[in-house]
Amino acid sequence: MLTPIAYGLAIALVVLVLIIGLRFLLAPQAAATGYGVPARENGDPAYLTIKGLRDFTYGILGAALLAFSSAHAVGWYMLIAAILPLGDTLIVLRHGGTKAVAFGIHFATAMGCLISAALMFAV
């Protein structure tokens, strides 16, 4: 019973990261607003592209681990990947974003990663 839940949560998180990465690559201004810190219209779009590429790459890595590796390896990936949304929480708070976005999106995602890691280690 635990295995489908563990893998289901891990797959959902990986798919969300892939979608977020694609959104930053395809619609960077809208994605930045959804992130919690809107980008300046005349700002440097390279940074938004970097964020999109980073997230998309982490999503591909997670998908590869899910497809070709062990639950233990996916657990380590989720544990390490939790650093990103924890950092995003602090970034949103430091740069004028709302607490609702910081905690409701980014911190919640970090907790999801940590729960996923615990489940994958238990499988």
PDB file of C-alpha atoms in Angstrom, residues 14-123:
ATOM      1  CA  VAL A  14       8.372  15.614 -10.753  1.00  0.00           C
ATOM      2  CA  VAL A  15       5.585  16.437 -13.210  1.00  0.00           C
ATOM      3  CA  LEU A  16       4.906  19.737 -11.416  1.00  0.00           C
ATOM      4  CA  VAL A  17       8.586  20.679 -11.600  1.00  0.00           C
ATOM      5  CA  LEU A  18       8.614  19.906 -15.325  1.00  0.00           C
ATOM      6  CA  ILE A  19       5.506  22.047 -15.856  1.00  0.00           C
ATOM      7  CA  ILE A  20       6.969  24.934 -13.848  1.00  0.00           C
ATOM      8  CA  GLY A  21      10.196  24.739 -15.836  1.00  0.00           C
ATOM      9  CA  LEU A  22       8.313  24.769 -19.133  1.00  0.00           C
ATOM     10  CA  ARG A  23       6.179  27.695 -17.977  1.00  0.00           C
ATOM     11  CA  PHE A  24       9.278  29.753 -17.183  1.00  0.00           C
ATOM     12  CA  LEU A  25      10.700  28.891 -20.597  1.00  0.00           C
ATOM     13  CA  LEU A  26       7.497  29.611 -22.543  1.00  0.00           C
ATOM     14  CA  ALA A  27       5.772  32.375 -20.522  1.00  0.00           C
ATOM     15  CA  PRO A  28       8.447  33.832 -18.234  1.00  0.00           C
ATOM     16  CA  GLN A  29       6.615  36.990 -17.099  1.00  0.00           C
ATOM     17  CA  ALA A  30       3.487  35.084 -16.073  1.00  0.00           C
ATOM     18  CA  ALA A  31       5.577  32.385 -14.421  1.00  0.00           C
ATOM     19  CA  ALA A  32       7.507  34.968 -12.383  1.00  0.00           C
ATOM     20  CA  THR A  33       4.251  36.470 -11.155  1.00  0.00           C
ATOM     21  CA  GLY A  34       3.039  33.011 -10.140  1.00  0.00           C
ATOM     22  CA  TYR A  35       6.372  32.416  -8.394  1.00  0.00           C
ATOM     23  CA  GLY A  36       5.567  35.310  -6.090  1.00  0.00           C
ATOM     24  CA  VAL A  37       8.057  37.928  -7.228  1.00  0.00           C
ATOM     25  CA  PRO A  38       6.950  39.529 -10.506  1.00  0.00           C
ATOM     26  CA  ALA A  39       9.741  40.289 -12.943  1.00  0.00           C
ATOM     27  CA  ARG A  40      10.238  43.790 -14.230  1.00  0.00           C
ATOM     28  CA  GLU A  41       8.985  44.150 -17.752  1.00  0.00           C
ATOM     29  CA  ASN A  42      12.309  45.649 -18.885  1.00  0.00           C
ATOM     30  CA  GLY A  43      14.401  43.334 -16.672  1.00  0.00           C
ATOM     31  CA  ASP A  44      16.908  40.804 -17.918  1.00  0.00           C
ATOM     32  CA  PRO A  45      14.911  37.838 -19.280  1.00  0.00           C
ATOM     33  CA  ALA A  46      17.986  35.600 -19.050  1.00  0.00           C
ATOM     34  CA  TYR A  47      17.352  35.048 -15.338  1.00  0.00           C
ATOM     35  CA  LEU A  48      13.836  33.797 -15.986  1.00  0.00           C
ATOM     36  CA  THR A  49      15.171  31.453 -18.662  1.00  0.00           C
ATOM     37  CA  ILE A  50      17.797  30.185 -16.213  1.00  0.00           C
ATOM     38  CA  LYS A  51      15.060  29.411 -13.670  1.00  0.00           C
ATOM     39  CA  GLY A  52      13.044  27.583 -16.315  1.00  0.00           C
ATOM     40  CA  LEU A  53      16.018  25.537 -17.464  1.00  0.00           C
ATOM     41  CA  ARG A  54      16.974  24.733 -13.860  1.00  0.00           C
ATOM     42  CA  ASP A  55      13.506  23.504 -12.954  1.00  0.00           C
ATOM     43  CA  PHE A  56      13.045  21.579 -16.193  1.00  0.00           C
ATOM     44  CA  THR A  57      16.425  19.883 -15.740  1.00  0.00           C
ATOM     45  CA  TYR A  58      15.591  18.896 -12.149  1.00  0.00           C
ATOM     46  CA  GLY A  59      12.323  17.476 -13.439  1.00  0.00           C
ATOM     47  CA  ILE A  60      14.083  15.396 -16.084  1.00  0.00           C
ATOM     48  CA  LEU A  61      16.567  14.157 -13.488  1.00  0.00           C
ATOM     49  CA  GLY A  62      13.713  13.153 -11.177  1.00  0.00           C
ATOM     50  CA  ALA A  63      11.920  11.380 -14.015  1.00  0.00           C
ATOM     51  CA  ALA A  64      15.085   9.499 -14.954  1.00  0.00           C
ATOM     52  CA  LEU A  65      15.616   8.412 -11.361  1.00  0.00           C
ATOM     53  CA  LEU A  66      12.004   7.255 -11.105  1.00  0.00           C
ATOM     54  CA  ALA A  67      12.314   5.301 -14.347  1.00  0.00           C
ATOM     55  CA  PHE A  68      15.769   3.797 -13.978  1.00  0.00           C
ATOM     56  CA  SER A  69      16.811   3.839 -10.328  1.00  0.00           C
ATOM     57  CA  SER A  70      15.836   2.628  -6.893  1.00  0.00           C
ATOM     58  CA  ALA A  71      13.368   4.089  -4.416  1.00  0.00           C
ATOM     59  CA  HIS A  72      16.327   4.891  -2.180  1.00  0.00           C
ATOM     60  CA  ALA A  73      17.947   7.016  -4.917  1.00  0.00           C
ATOM     61  CA  VAL A  74      14.646   8.831  -5.521  1.00  0.00           C
ATOM     62  CA  GLY A  75      14.429   9.452  -1.776  1.00  0.00           C
ATOM     63  CA  TRP A  76      17.847  11.125  -1.808  1.00  0.00           C
ATOM     64  CA  TYR A  77      16.839  13.176  -4.845  1.00  0.00           C
ATOM     65  CA  MET A  78      13.663  14.383  -3.079  1.00  0.00           C
ATOM     66  CA  LEU A  79      15.585  15.176   0.102  1.00  0.00           C
ATOM     67  CA  ILE A  80      18.161  17.245  -1.781  1.00  0.00           C
ATOM     68  CA  ALA A  81      15.574  18.805  -4.103  1.00  0.00           C
ATOM     69  CA  ALA A  82      13.694  20.154  -1.049  1.00  0.00           C
ATOM     70  CA  ILE A  83      16.470  22.739  -0.734  1.00  0.00           C
ATOM     71  CA  LEU A  84      15.180  24.552  -3.844  1.00  0.00           C
ATOM     72  CA  PRO A  85      11.642  25.341  -2.640  1.00  0.00           C
ATOM     73  CA  LEU A  86      12.985  26.171   0.829  1.00  0.00           C
ATOM     74  CA  GLY A  87      15.281  28.691  -0.840  1.00  0.00           C
ATOM     75  CA  ASP A  88      12.387  29.930  -2.978  1.00  0.00           C
ATOM     76  CA  THR A  89      10.404  30.540   0.223  1.00  0.00           C
ATOM     77  CA  LEU A  90      13.153  32.807   1.535  1.00  0.00           C
ATOM     78  CA  ILE A  91      13.563  34.564  -1.816  1.00  0.00           C
ATOM     79  CA  VAL A  92       9.860  35.405  -2.003  1.00  0.00           C
ATOM     80  CA  LEU A  93       9.847  36.685   1.585  1.00  0.00           C
ATOM     81  CA  ARG A  94      13.008  38.775   1.091  1.00  0.00           C
ATOM     82  CA  HIS A  95      11.798  40.385  -2.115  1.00  0.00           C
ATOM     83  CA  GLY A  96       8.341  41.571  -1.174  1.00  0.00           C
ATOM     84  CA  GLY A  97       6.250  38.552  -2.057  1.00  0.00           C
ATOM     85  CA  THR A  98       3.314  37.543   0.075  1.00  0.00           C
ATOM     86  CA  LYS A  99       3.534  35.095   2.944  1.00  0.00           C
ATOM     87  CA  ALA A 100       0.649  33.200   1.363  1.00  0.00           C
ATOM     88  CA  VAL A 101       2.718  32.464  -1.748  1.00  0.00           C
ATOM     89  CA  ALA A 102       5.941  31.870   0.188  1.00  0.00           C
ATOM     90  CA  PHE A 103       4.398  29.350   2.558  1.00  0.00           C
ATOM     91  CA  GLY A 104       1.382  28.168   0.559  1.00  0.00           C
ATOM     92  CA  ILE A 105       3.350  27.314  -2.561  1.00  0.00           C
ATOM     93  CA  HIS A 106       7.084  27.114  -1.910  1.00  0.00           C
ATOM     94  CA  PHE A 107       7.210  25.898   1.700  1.00  0.00           C
ATOM     95  CA  ALA A 108       4.368  23.460   1.020  1.00  0.00           C
ATOM     96  CA  THR A 109       6.334  22.119  -1.955  1.00  0.00           C
ATOM     97  CA  ALA A 110       9.406  21.664   0.240  1.00  0.00           C
ATOM     98  CA  MET A 111       7.309  19.741   2.765  1.00  0.00           C
ATOM     99  CA  GLY A 112       5.921  17.615  -0.077  1.00  0.00           C
ATOM    100  CA  CYS A 113       9.478  16.810  -1.154  1.00  0.00           C
ATOM    101  CA  LEU A 114      10.443  15.870   2.399  1.00  0.00           C
ATOM    102  CA  ILE A 115       7.360  13.670   2.808  1.00  0.00           C
ATOM    103  CA  SER A 116       8.123  12.075  -0.543  1.00  0.00           C
ATOM    104  CA  ALA A 117      11.707  11.438   0.550  1.00  0.00           C
ATOM    105  CA  ALA A 118      10.530   9.789   3.778  1.00  0.00           C
ATOM    106  CA  LEU A 119       8.068   7.608   1.884  1.00  0.00           C
ATOM    107  CA  MET A 120      10.675   6.586  -0.690  1.00  0.00           C
ATOM    108  CA  PHE A 121      13.131   5.654   2.071  1.00  0.00           C
ATOM    109  CA  ALA A 122      10.409   3.552   3.716  1.00  0.00           C
ATOM    110  CA  VAL A 123       9.600   1.587   0.536  1.00  0.00           C
TER     111      VAL A 123
END
